[in-house]
Amino acid sequence: MEVEVMISGIGGQGIQLVAKTLSVAAISEAHHVQMSSEIGGEMRGGLSISSVVIGDHPIKALPILDKTSSALIFHHKFSEKVIGNLRPDAVVMLNDSVFEGEIQKEDLQIWRIAATTIAEDMGHPMTAGFVMLGAFNKITGLVSQNALSDAMEKVIPPYRKQHIEANLAALRAGEDSVSSDYASIWNHNSPLLKVIG
Amino acid sequence: MTLRLMEGTEAIAEAAILSGCRFFTGYPMSSFTKLLEHFAQKLPENNGVCINAESEIEGINMTIGAASTGARAATGSCGQGLALMQEAIAEAALNETPLVIFNMARNQQDYFQATRGGGWGDYRTITLAPKDVWEAVEHTQLLFHLADLYRAPVLLYGDDLIAKTQVGVEIEAREFGTLPDKNWALDGKLSGTGKSRVTWTFAWGKHNTPGLRADKHWRNIAAKFDAINNIEARWEQQYTDDAEIVVVAFGTVAKFVESVVEELRTKGHAIGFFRPITLWPFPNDALEQATNSVRRVLVFELNAGQMIDDVKLSVADKTKVQGIGGVSVHDSGLSYGDLLSAQSILTRIEEIITGDKK
């Protein structure tokens, strides 16, 4: 089994941090992982896409994906490439507070989360990425809640440790924002299985 | 097995240090910079030295100095920096100093540089081109072995994707067999005896310890590279037994080609795949055998056509050989362009297949 997760948005939204958190969490649970990134030259607002592949065997996927079984879309900008790569029935999580327009594709499993609004309501708008990740992981069950929290603490650089508490709250708020039960792809009750068979 | 998430440059640095590399130097340049940073972080913790050189020329000459003492030493850059190192690479080859050079190339346009070189004299450079981070870890360790086995500078042809892709990897020590003693090393043991050693491209030696001198020395070196050419070629091939078309590619790009060939096989096409793992020595004989009964040999490389020369030297009927790649770089010049995608490669191969049917 090999699951692709593409994450897209604009620089500054935490795309790479979220991707790294998911990757480190998956490694900590003894899965195989590959993470590749495409980043624009700008410090803020430029293209930011990360592709994470998680598997139960050594990864076969190419470092540049042209198909993905799931996506976290943080912003309408730079989302076309990821949307174009979605497999039939792909699991898509949209940041509904920011994303403008519609996805012109029918056979998808879409969740819309007002991630930025939720993060702003908690007083930490910058944590919207972790709201998205918490919600996505609850639905798909790629890693355990604990692995995700521990990974976030690990990847936060030392000079940003003061944000750990807010990030943890964001992960939990993301989980609470989706009504479904906590899935586990490894226990075969994740909507991702519809994509990867 | 405990996997750790590491980007390619970190995995390569760890593999090098595990191989005993204790000296590294380089000058920052994308896609190489992170490799230098990882060595700078890790070598001091491992009784090693990493120096940010003032230029690539200074870097490789310091590496020659360190390697001359018998230490395992390495340097690197991308193709632009390696261009500056050519004279020193030739010197190291001709004065038989073992060292490892990492080309974290921005694309595939350094094939001629790697396999032909721009220095002087009769020398060659063993060049390994890994297809991903996992193989780069293995190749890094193998290169330190080959450098010492043959007393020669050797090259890893990596790229931007290998440099920055992060993967779960376990760095395990590999065994490649015993190596000769470094009885040539300038380690100070003979100081004051009147018989101190010297490494010298012209091999004139010293008054009490005369060398072979240039003619014999350079004949020996030519014979050594001739022997390496017959021994060290490495390659990978898939589905060549019943293939009508074989696609040849190297490095990361070959991984993309391999996946496309797999896809075309599932669609019922008689297509095979050949990847030179060593760019020098090029696996001429293996490629000749793999392509003896095919209709076409397609070469997919992201440059104006460099490896295709070696393919034509290998394939008996050159008219079968056709390049289907091309120059494709990101507008910044720092990484690959759009042609590096499974879909683009698939389209180019399918065009040939369709054309043949007409």
Coordinates of C-alpha atoms in Angstrom, one line a residue:
Chain A
M1 CA 0.0 0.0 0.0
E2 CA 1.3 3.5 -0.9
V3 CA -0.7 6.7 -0.3
E4 CA 0.2 10.0 -1.9
V5 CA -0.6 13.3 -0.1
M6 CA -0.1 16.5 -2.0
I7 CA -0.3 19.8 -0.1
S8 CA -0.5 23.1 -1.9
G9 CA -0.8 26.7 -1.1
I10 CA 1.2 29.9 -0.9
G11 CA 4.5 30.4 1.0
G12 CA 3.9 31.3 4.6
Q13 CA 0.9 29.1 5.2
G14 CA 3.0 26.3 6.7
I15 CA 2.8 23.9 3.8
Q16 CA 6.3 22.5 4.3
L17 CA 5.9 22.4 8.0
V18 CA 2.7 20.4 7.8
A19 CA 4.2 18.0 5.2
K20 CA 7.3 17.5 7.4
T21 CA 5.1 16.9 10.5
L22 CA 3.1 14.2 8.6
S23 CA 6.3 12.6 7.3
V24 CA 8.0 12.5 10.7
A25 CA 4.9 11.1 12.3
A26 CA 4.7 8.3 9.6
I27 CA 8.4 7.5 10.1
S28 CA 7.9 7.3 13.9
E29 CA 5.2 4.6 13.2
A30 CA 7.7 2.6 11.1
H31 CA 6.1 3.4 7.8
H32 CA 8.1 4.1 4.6
V33 CA 8.1 7.8 3.6
Q34 CA 9.2 10.1 0.8
M35 CA 8.7 13.8 0.9
S36 CA 9.5 16.2 -2.0
S37 CA 9.0 19.9 -2.2
E38 CA 8.6 22.6 -4.8
I39 CA 9.1 26.1 -3.5
G40 CA 9.0 29.4 -5.3
G41 CA 11.8 31.9 -4.9
E42 CA 9.7 34.3 -2.8
M43 CA 9.9 34.5 1.0
R44 CA 6.1 34.9 1.2
G45 CA 3.2 34.3 -1.1
G46 CA 5.0 32.2 -3.7
L47 CA 4.3 28.7 -4.9
S48 CA 4.6 26.0 -2.2
I49 CA 3.8 22.4 -2.9
S50 CA 4.8 19.3 -1.0
S51 CA 4.3 15.7 -2.0
V52 CA 4.4 13.1 0.8
V53 CA 4.2 9.4 0.0
I54 CA 3.5 7.0 2.9
G55 CA 3.7 3.2 2.4
D56 CA 4.0 -0.1 4.1
H57 CA 6.9 -1.1 1.8
P58 CA 9.9 0.7 0.3
I59 CA 8.5 3.7 -1.7
K60 CA 8.2 3.2 -5.4
A61 CA 6.6 6.6 -6.2
L62 CA 8.7 9.1 -8.2
P63 CA 10.0 12.2 -6.5
I64 CA 7.7 14.3 -8.8
L65 CA 4.2 13.0 -8.6
D66 CA 1.7 13.2 -11.4
K67 CA -1.0 11.3 -9.6
T68 CA -2.2 11.7 -6.0
S69 CA -4.7 9.8 -3.9
S70 CA -5.3 12.8 -1.5
A71 CA -4.7 16.5 -1.2
L72 CA -4.7 19.3 1.3
I73 CA -5.4 22.5 -0.6
F74 CA -4.7 25.6 1.5
H75 CA -5.3 28.3 -1.2
H76 CA -6.7 28.5 -4.7
K77 CA -3.4 29.9 -5.9
F78 CA -1.1 27.1 -7.2
S79 CA -3.8 24.5 -6.6
E80 CA -4.3 23.7 -10.3
K81 CA -1.4 21.3 -10.5
V82 CA -2.5 19.3 -7.5
I83 CA -6.2 19.2 -8.6
G84 CA -5.0 18.0 -12.0
N85 CA -3.2 15.1 -10.4
L86 CA -6.1 13.9 -8.3
R87 CA -7.0 10.2 -8.8
P88 CA -10.6 9.2 -9.1
D89 CA -12.3 9.3 -5.6
A90 CA -9.3 11.2 -4.2
V91 CA -9.7 12.5 -0.6
V92 CA -9.5 16.3 -0.7
M93 CA -9.4 18.7 2.2
L94 CA -10.0 22.3 1.3
N95 CA -9.3 25.4 3.5
D96 CA -12.8 26.8 3.0
S97 CA -11.9 30.2 4.6
V98 CA -9.4 31.0 1.9
F99 CA -10.1 28.9 -1.2
E100 CA -12.1 30.8 -3.8
G101 CA -13.9 29.1 -6.7
E102 CA -14.9 25.5 -7.3
I103 CA -13.0 22.3 -8.1
Q104 CA -14.1 21.3 -11.6
K105 CA -13.9 17.6 -11.0
E106 CA -16.7 15.3 -9.9
D107 CA -15.5 12.0 -8.6
L108 CA -13.9 13.3 -5.4
Q109 CA -14.3 12.9 -1.7
I110 CA -14.2 16.5 -0.6
W111 CA -14.1 17.9 3.0
R112 CA -14.3 21.6 3.4
I113 CA -12.9 23.0 6.6
A114 CA -12.9 26.7 7.6
A115 CA -9.4 26.2 8.9
T116 CA -8.2 29.8 8.9
T117 CA -11.4 30.9 10.7
I118 CA -11.1 28.2 13.3
A119 CA -7.5 29.2 13.9
E120 CA -8.3 32.9 14.1
D121 CA -11.1 32.2 16.6
M122 CA -8.5 30.5 18.8
G123 CA -6.3 33.6 18.5
H124 CA -3.6 32.0 16.4
P125 CA -4.3 32.4 12.7
M126 CA -0.9 31.0 11.7
T127 CA -2.0 27.6 13.0
A128 CA -4.5 27.0 10.2
G129 CA -2.2 24.5 8.7
F130 CA -2.3 22.3 11.7
V131 CA -6.2 22.6 11.8
M132 CA -6.1 21.2 8.3
L133 CA -3.7 18.4 9.2
G134 CA -5.6 17.4 12.3
A135 CA -8.9 17.2 10.3
F136 CA -7.2 15.3 7.4
N137 CA -5.5 12.8 9.6
K138 CA -8.7 12.1 11.6
I139 CA -10.6 11.3 8.4
T140 CA -7.8 9.3 6.7
G141 CA -6.1 7.8 9.8
L142 CA -2.6 7.8 8.2
V143 CA -1.0 8.1 11.6
S144 CA -2.1 8.1 15.2
Q145 CA -3.1 11.3 17.0
N146 CA -0.1 11.0 19.4
A147 CA 2.4 10.4 16.5
L148 CA 1.2 13.6 14.9
S149 CA 1.4 15.7 18.1
D150 CA 4.9 14.3 18.9
A151 CA 6.1 14.9 15.3
M152 CA 4.9 18.5 15.4
E153 CA 6.9 19.1 18.6
K154 CA 9.9 17.6 17.0
V155 CA 9.9 19.6 13.7
I156 CA 9.2 23.0 15.3
P157 CA 12.6 24.8 15.4
P158 CA 13.9 25.8 18.8
Y159 CA 13.1 29.5 18.3
R160 CA 9.4 28.7 17.7
K161 CA 8.8 26.4 20.7
Q162 CA 6.5 29.0 22.2
H163 CA 3.9 28.0 19.5
I164 CA 3.8 24.3 20.4
E165 CA 0.7 24.7 22.7
A166 CA -1.2 26.7 20.1
N167 CA -0.3 24.1 17.4
L168 CA -1.5 21.2 19.6
A169 CA -4.8 23.1 20.1
A170 CA -5.0 23.6 16.4
L171 CA -4.5 19.9 15.7
R172 CA -7.3 19.0 18.2
A173 CA -9.6 21.7 16.8
G174 CA -9.0 20.3 13.3
E175 CA -10.0 16.8 14.6
D176 CA -13.1 18.3 16.3
S177 CA -14.1 20.1 13.1
V178 CA -15.0 16.8 11.3
S179 CA -17.8 14.7 12.7
S180 CA -16.6 11.3 11.6
D181 CA -14.9 8.8 13.9
Y182 CA -11.1 8.6 13.9
A183 CA -10.2 6.3 11.0
S184 CA -7.2 4.2 10.5
I185 CA -6.1 3.3 7.0
W186 CA -4.0 0.5 8.4
N187 CA -7.2 -1.0 10.0
H188 CA -9.0 -0.6 6.6
N189 CA -11.7 1.9 7.5
S190 CA -10.3 5.0 5.8
P191 CA -11.9 6.7 2.8
L192 CA -8.5 6.6 1.2
L193 CA -9.1 2.9 0.5
K194 CA -11.7 3.8 -2.0
V195 CA -8.9 5.5 -4.0
I196 CA -6.1 3.1 -3.7
G197 CA -8.2 -0.1 -3.6
Chain B
M1 CA 15.1 -1.6 10.7
T2 CA 14.9 1.9 11.9
L3 CA 14.2 4.5 9.3
R4 CA 15.1 8.1 9.7
L5 CA 13.6 10.9 7.6
M6 CA 16.5 12.6 5.9
E7 CA 17.0 14.7 2.8
G8 CA 19.4 13.2 0.2
T9 CA 22.3 15.5 1.1
E10 CA 22.1 14.5 4.8
A11 CA 21.9 10.8 3.9
I12 CA 24.9 11.2 1.6
A13 CA 26.9 13.0 4.3
E14 CA 26.1 10.3 6.9
A15 CA 27.0 7.5 4.4
A16 CA 30.3 9.3 3.7
I17 CA 31.2 9.6 7.4
L18 CA 30.2 6.0 8.0
S19 CA 32.7 5.2 5.2
G20 CA 35.4 6.9 7.2
C21 CA 35.4 10.3 5.4
R22 CA 37.0 12.7 7.8
F23 CA 37.7 15.7 5.6
F24 CA 35.2 17.6 3.4
T25 CA 35.4 21.0 1.8
G26 CA 33.4 22.9 -0.7
Y27 CA 32.1 26.3 -1.8
P28 CA 28.3 26.9 -1.5
M29 CA 26.3 26.5 -4.7
S30 CA 22.8 25.2 -5.3
S31 CA 22.0 22.2 -5.3
F32 CA 25.3 21.4 -3.4
T33 CA 25.0 23.8 -0.5
K34 CA 23.0 21.6 1.8
L35 CA 25.6 18.8 1.4
L36 CA 28.3 21.2 2.6
E37 CA 26.0 22.2 5.5
H38 CA 25.4 18.7 6.6
F39 CA 29.1 17.9 6.5
A40 CA 29.8 21.1 8.5
Q41 CA 27.4 19.9 11.1
K42 CA 28.3 16.3 11.3
L43 CA 32.1 16.1 10.7
P44 CA 33.3 17.9 13.8
E45 CA 31.1 15.5 15.9
N46 CA 33.0 12.6 14.3
N47 CA 36.6 13.8 14.7
G48 CA 36.5 15.2 11.2
V49 CA 37.1 18.6 9.6
C50 CA 34.8 20.5 7.2
I51 CA 36.0 23.7 5.6
N52 CA 34.0 26.2 3.7
A53 CA 36.6 26.9 1.0
E54 CA 37.0 30.3 -0.7
S55 CA 36.5 28.7 -4.1
E56 CA 36.0 25.3 -5.7
I57 CA 39.6 25.3 -6.9
E58 CA 40.8 25.8 -3.3
G59 CA 38.4 23.2 -2.1
I60 CA 39.5 20.3 -4.3
N61 CA 43.2 21.1 -3.8
M62 CA 42.7 21.0 0.0
T63 CA 41.0 17.7 -0.5
I64 CA 43.9 16.4 -2.5
G65 CA 46.2 17.5 0.4
A66 CA 44.1 15.7 3.0
A67 CA 43.7 12.6 0.9
S68 CA 47.5 12.5 0.3
T69 CA 48.0 11.8 4.0
G70 CA 45.9 8.7 3.7
A71 CA 42.7 10.2 5.1
R72 CA 39.4 9.6 3.3
A73 CA 38.5 13.0 1.9
A74 CA 35.8 14.4 -0.4
T75 CA 34.6 17.6 -2.0
G76 CA 31.8 18.6 -4.3
S77 CA 29.8 21.2 -6.0
C78 CA 27.4 21.3 -9.0
G79 CA 28.6 21.1 -12.6
Q80 CA 29.5 24.8 -12.6
G81 CA 31.8 24.3 -9.7
L82 CA 33.2 21.1 -11.0
A83 CA 34.2 23.0 -14.2
L84 CA 36.7 24.9 -12.0
M85 CA 38.1 21.6 -10.5
Q86 CA 39.0 19.9 -13.8
E87 CA 42.8 20.6 -13.6
A88 CA 42.9 19.3 -10.0
I89 CA 40.9 16.2 -10.9
A90 CA 43.4 15.4 -13.7
E91 CA 46.3 16.0 -11.3
A92 CA 44.7 13.7 -8.7
A93 CA 44.1 11.0 -11.3
L94 CA 47.7 11.2 -12.5
N95 CA 49.4 11.4 -9.1
E96 CA 47.0 8.6 -7.9
T97 CA 45.3 10.4 -5.0
P98 CA 42.0 8.7 -4.0
L99 CA 39.2 11.2 -3.4
V100 CA 35.4 11.4 -3.8
I101 CA 33.7 14.3 -5.6
F102 CA 30.0 14.9 -5.3
N103 CA 28.3 16.6 -8.2
M104 CA 24.9 17.6 -6.9
A105 CA 24.1 18.6 -10.5
R106 CA 21.3 20.9 -11.5
N107 CA 20.4 18.8 -14.5
Q108 CA 21.9 16.2 -16.8
Q109 CA 24.1 18.6 -18.8
D110 CA 27.3 17.5 -17.0
Y111 CA 27.5 14.0 -18.6
F112 CA 30.4 14.9 -20.9
Q113 CA 32.1 16.7 -18.0
A114 CA 31.8 13.6 -15.8
T115 CA 32.8 11.0 -18.4
R116 CA 35.3 12.9 -20.5
G117 CA 36.6 15.5 -18.1
G118 CA 38.4 18.7 -18.9
G119 CA 41.8 18.1 -17.5
W120 CA 44.9 17.0 -19.2
G121 CA 46.5 13.6 -19.7
D122 CA 45.3 10.1 -20.1
Y123 CA 42.8 9.7 -17.2
R124 CA 39.3 8.7 -16.7
T125 CA 36.9 9.2 -13.7
I126 CA 34.8 6.4 -12.3
T127 CA 31.3 7.9 -12.2
L128 CA 28.3 6.5 -10.4
A129 CA 24.8 7.9 -11.2
P130 CA 22.3 6.9 -8.5
K131 CA 18.6 6.9 -9.3
D132 CA 17.4 7.9 -5.9
V133 CA 18.5 8.7 -2.3
W134 CA 18.6 5.1 -1.3
E135 CA 21.0 4.2 -4.1
A136 CA 23.0 7.4 -3.4
V137 CA 23.7 6.1 0.1
E138 CA 25.0 2.8 -1.3
H139 CA 27.0 4.5 -4.1
T140 CA 28.7 7.0 -1.6
Q141 CA 30.1 4.1 0.3
L142 CA 31.1 2.2 -2.8
L143 CA 32.9 5.3 -4.2
F144 CA 35.1 5.6 -1.1
H145 CA 36.0 1.9 -1.6
L146 CA 36.7 2.3 -5.4
A147 CA 38.8 5.5 -4.8
D148 CA 41.1 3.6 -2.4
L149 CA 41.1 0.4 -4.4
Y150 CA 42.2 2.2 -7.6
R151 CA 43.9 5.2 -6.0
A152 CA 41.9 7.6 -8.2
P153 CA 39.4 10.4 -7.9
V154 CA 35.9 9.1 -8.3
L155 CA 32.6 11.0 -8.9
L156 CA 29.0 10.7 -7.8
Y157 CA 26.6 12.2 -10.4
G158 CA 23.7 13.2 -8.2
D159 CA 21.2 15.9 -8.9
D160 CA 18.8 18.5 -7.4
L161 CA 16.1 15.8 -6.7
I162 CA 18.5 13.5 -4.9
A163 CA 19.8 16.5 -3.0
K164 CA 16.5 17.7 -1.6
T165 CA 14.0 14.8 -1.6
Q166 CA 13.5 13.6 2.0
V167 CA 13.1 9.8 2.5
G168 CA 12.9 7.3 5.3
V169 CA 16.4 5.7 5.1
E170 CA 18.6 3.6 7.2
I171 CA 22.3 4.2 6.8
E172 CA 23.9 0.8 7.1
A173 CA 27.6 0.1 6.7
R174 CA 28.4 -2.0 3.6
E175 CA 31.4 -4.3 3.0
F176 CA 33.1 -4.2 -0.3
G177 CA 36.2 -6.3 0.4
T178 CA 39.7 -5.7 1.6
L179 CA 41.8 -2.8 0.4
P180 CA 45.6 -2.5 -0.2
D181 CA 47.6 -0.7 2.5
K182 CA 48.2 3.0 1.9
N183 CA 51.9 2.5 1.8
W184 CA 52.2 5.6 -0.4
A185 CA 50.5 8.0 2.1
L186 CA 52.4 11.1 3.1
D187 CA 51.8 10.4 6.8
G188 CA 55.1 11.7 8.1
K189 CA 56.4 8.2 9.2
L190 CA 59.5 8.5 7.0
S191 CA 60.4 12.1 7.9
G192 CA 64.1 12.6 8.6
T193 CA 65.0 9.2 7.1
G194 CA 66.1 10.6 3.8
K195 CA 63.4 8.3 2.2
S196 CA 60.3 10.4 2.6
R197 CA 57.5 9.8 0.1
V198 CA 56.2 12.1 -2.6
T199 CA 53.1 12.0 -4.7
W200 CA 53.9 13.6 -8.0
T201 CA 52.1 13.6 -11.3
F202 CA 55.4 13.2 -13.2
A203 CA 56.7 10.6 -10.8
W204 CA 60.3 11.7 -10.8
G205 CA 60.6 10.8 -7.2
K206 CA 63.4 12.1 -5.0
H207 CA 67.2 11.7 -4.9
N208 CA 67.2 8.6 -2.6
T209 CA 63.9 7.3 -3.8
P210 CA 63.7 7.8 -7.5
G211 CA 60.3 7.4 -9.1
L212 CA 59.2 5.6 -12.3
R213 CA 59.3 8.9 -14.2
A214 CA 56.6 10.1 -16.5
D215 CA 56.7 7.6 -19.4
K216 CA 56.4 4.5 -17.3
H217 CA 54.2 6.1 -14.7
W218 CA 51.6 7.3 -17.3
R219 CA 51.7 4.0 -19.1
N220 CA 50.9 2.3 -15.8
I221 CA 48.0 4.7 -15.2
A222 CA 46.6 4.1 -18.7
A223 CA 46.8 0.4 -18.0
K224 CA 45.0 0.8 -14.7
F225 CA 42.1 2.7 -16.3
D226 CA 42.0 0.1 -19.0
A227 CA 41.6 -2.6 -16.4
I228 CA 38.9 -0.6 -14.6
N229 CA 37.1 -0.3 -17.8
N230 CA 36.9 -4.0 -18.1
I231 CA 35.9 -4.6 -14.4
E232 CA 33.8 -2.0 -12.9
A233 CA 30.9 -1.3 -15.4
R234 CA 27.6 -1.5 -13.6
W235 CA 24.1 -1.4 -15.1
E236 CA 20.5 -2.4 -14.6
Q237 CA 18.2 -3.8 -17.3
Q238 CA 14.5 -4.8 -17.4
Y239 CA 12.5 -6.7 -20.0
T240 CA 15.3 -6.6 -22.5
D241 CA 14.9 -10.4 -23.4
D242 CA 11.8 -9.9 -25.6
A243 CA 12.0 -6.2 -26.2
E244 CA 11.6 -4.6 -29.6
I245 CA 12.4 -1.2 -28.2
V246 CA 14.9 -0.5 -25.4
V247 CA 14.9 2.9 -23.6
V248 CA 18.3 4.0 -22.1
A249 CA 18.4 6.6 -19.4
F250 CA 20.6 7.4 -16.4
G251 CA 20.3 8.9 -12.9
T252 CA 17.1 10.1 -11.4
V253 CA 15.7 10.5 -14.9
A254 CA 16.1 6.8 -15.4
K255 CA 13.7 6.1 -12.5
F256 CA 11.0 8.1 -14.3
V257 CA 11.8 6.2 -17.5
E258 CA 11.7 2.9 -15.7
S259 CA 8.2 3.6 -14.3
V260 CA 7.0 4.6 -17.8
V261 CA 8.4 1.3 -19.3
E262 CA 6.6 -0.6 -16.6
E263 CA 3.3 1.1 -17.6
L264 CA 3.9 0.4 -21.3
R265 CA 4.6 -3.2 -20.5
T266 CA 1.2 -3.5 -18.7
K267 CA -0.3 -2.1 -21.9
G268 CA 1.3 -5.0 -23.8
H269 CA 4.2 -3.2 -25.5
A270 CA 7.4 -5.2 -26.1
I271 CA 9.6 -2.5 -24.5
G272 CA 12.6 -2.8 -22.2
F273 CA 14.8 -0.5 -20.1
F274 CA 18.5 -0.1 -19.7
R275 CA 20.3 2.1 -17.1
P276 CA 24.0 2.6 -17.0
I277 CA 24.8 2.8 -13.2
T278 CA 28.4 3.7 -14.0
L279 CA 28.6 6.4 -16.6
W280 CA 32.3 5.6 -16.8
P281 CA 33.1 2.9 -17.3
F282 CA 30.1 2.8 -19.6
P283 CA 28.5 -0.7 -19.8
N284 CA 29.2 -1.0 -23.6
D285 CA 29.1 -4.8 -23.8
A286 CA 26.0 -5.2 -21.7
L287 CA 24.2 -2.6 -23.8
E288 CA 25.3 -4.2 -27.0
Q289 CA 23.9 -7.6 -25.9
A290 CA 20.7 -6.0 -24.6
T291 CA 20.0 -4.3 -27.9
N292 CA 21.2 -6.9 -30.4
S293 CA 17.8 -8.0 -31.6
V294 CA 15.7 -4.8 -30.9
R295 CA 14.1 -2.6 -33.5
R296 CA 14.9 0.7 -31.7
V297 CA 17.2 2.1 -29.0
L298 CA 15.7 5.3 -27.5
V299 CA 17.8 7.5 -25.4
F300 CA 16.0 9.8 -22.9
E301 CA 18.4 12.3 -21.3
L302 CA 17.7 15.9 -20.3
N303 CA 20.4 17.5 -22.3
A304 CA 21.2 18.2 -26.0
G305 CA 22.4 14.6 -26.5
Q306 CA 25.5 13.5 -24.6
M307 CA 25.1 10.0 -23.3
I308 CA 23.8 9.1 -26.8
D309 CA 27.4 9.1 -28.0
D310 CA 28.2 6.3 -25.7
V311 CA 25.0 4.5 -26.7
K312 CA 26.0 4.7 -30.3
L313 CA 29.5 3.4 -29.5
S314 CA 27.8 0.3 -27.9
V315 CA 25.0 -0.5 -30.2
A316 CA 26.1 -2.5 -33.3
D317 CA 23.6 -0.8 -35.7
K318 CA 23.8 2.9 -34.9
T319 CA 20.8 3.7 -37.1
K320 CA 18.6 2.1 -34.4
V321 CA 19.6 4.8 -31.9
Q322 CA 17.4 7.9 -31.5
G323 CA 17.4 10.6 -28.8
I324 CA 14.0 11.4 -27.4
G325 CA 15.0 13.8 -24.5
G326 CA 16.3 17.3 -24.8
V327 CA 17.4 20.3 -22.9
S328 CA 14.8 21.0 -20.2
V329 CA 15.7 23.2 -17.2
H330 CA 13.8 25.3 -14.8
D331 CA 13.9 29.0 -15.8
S332 CA 16.1 29.7 -12.8
G333 CA 18.7 27.3 -14.3
L334 CA 18.9 25.5 -10.9
S335 CA 16.8 22.4 -11.5
Y336 CA 15.0 20.3 -14.1
G337 CA 12.4 21.6 -16.4
D338 CA 8.9 20.3 -17.4
L339 CA 10.2 17.5 -19.6
L340 CA 11.0 15.5 -16.4
S341 CA 7.6 14.0 -15.9
A342 CA 6.3 10.4 -16.4
Q343 CA 3.6 11.8 -18.7
S344 CA 6.0 13.7 -21.0
I345 CA 8.2 10.6 -21.3
L346 CA 5.2 8.4 -21.9
T347 CA 4.0 10.7 -24.7
R348 CA 7.4 10.8 -26.4
I349 CA 7.8 7.0 -26.4
E350 CA 4.2 6.5 -27.5
E351 CA 4.8 8.8 -30.5
I352 CA 7.6 6.6 -31.6
I353 CA 5.5 3.4 -31.2
T354 CA 2.6 5.0 -33.1
G355 CA 4.9 6.2 -35.9
D356 CA 6.4 2.8 -36.3
K357 CA 3.0 1.2 -36.8
K358 CA 2.2 3.6 -39.7

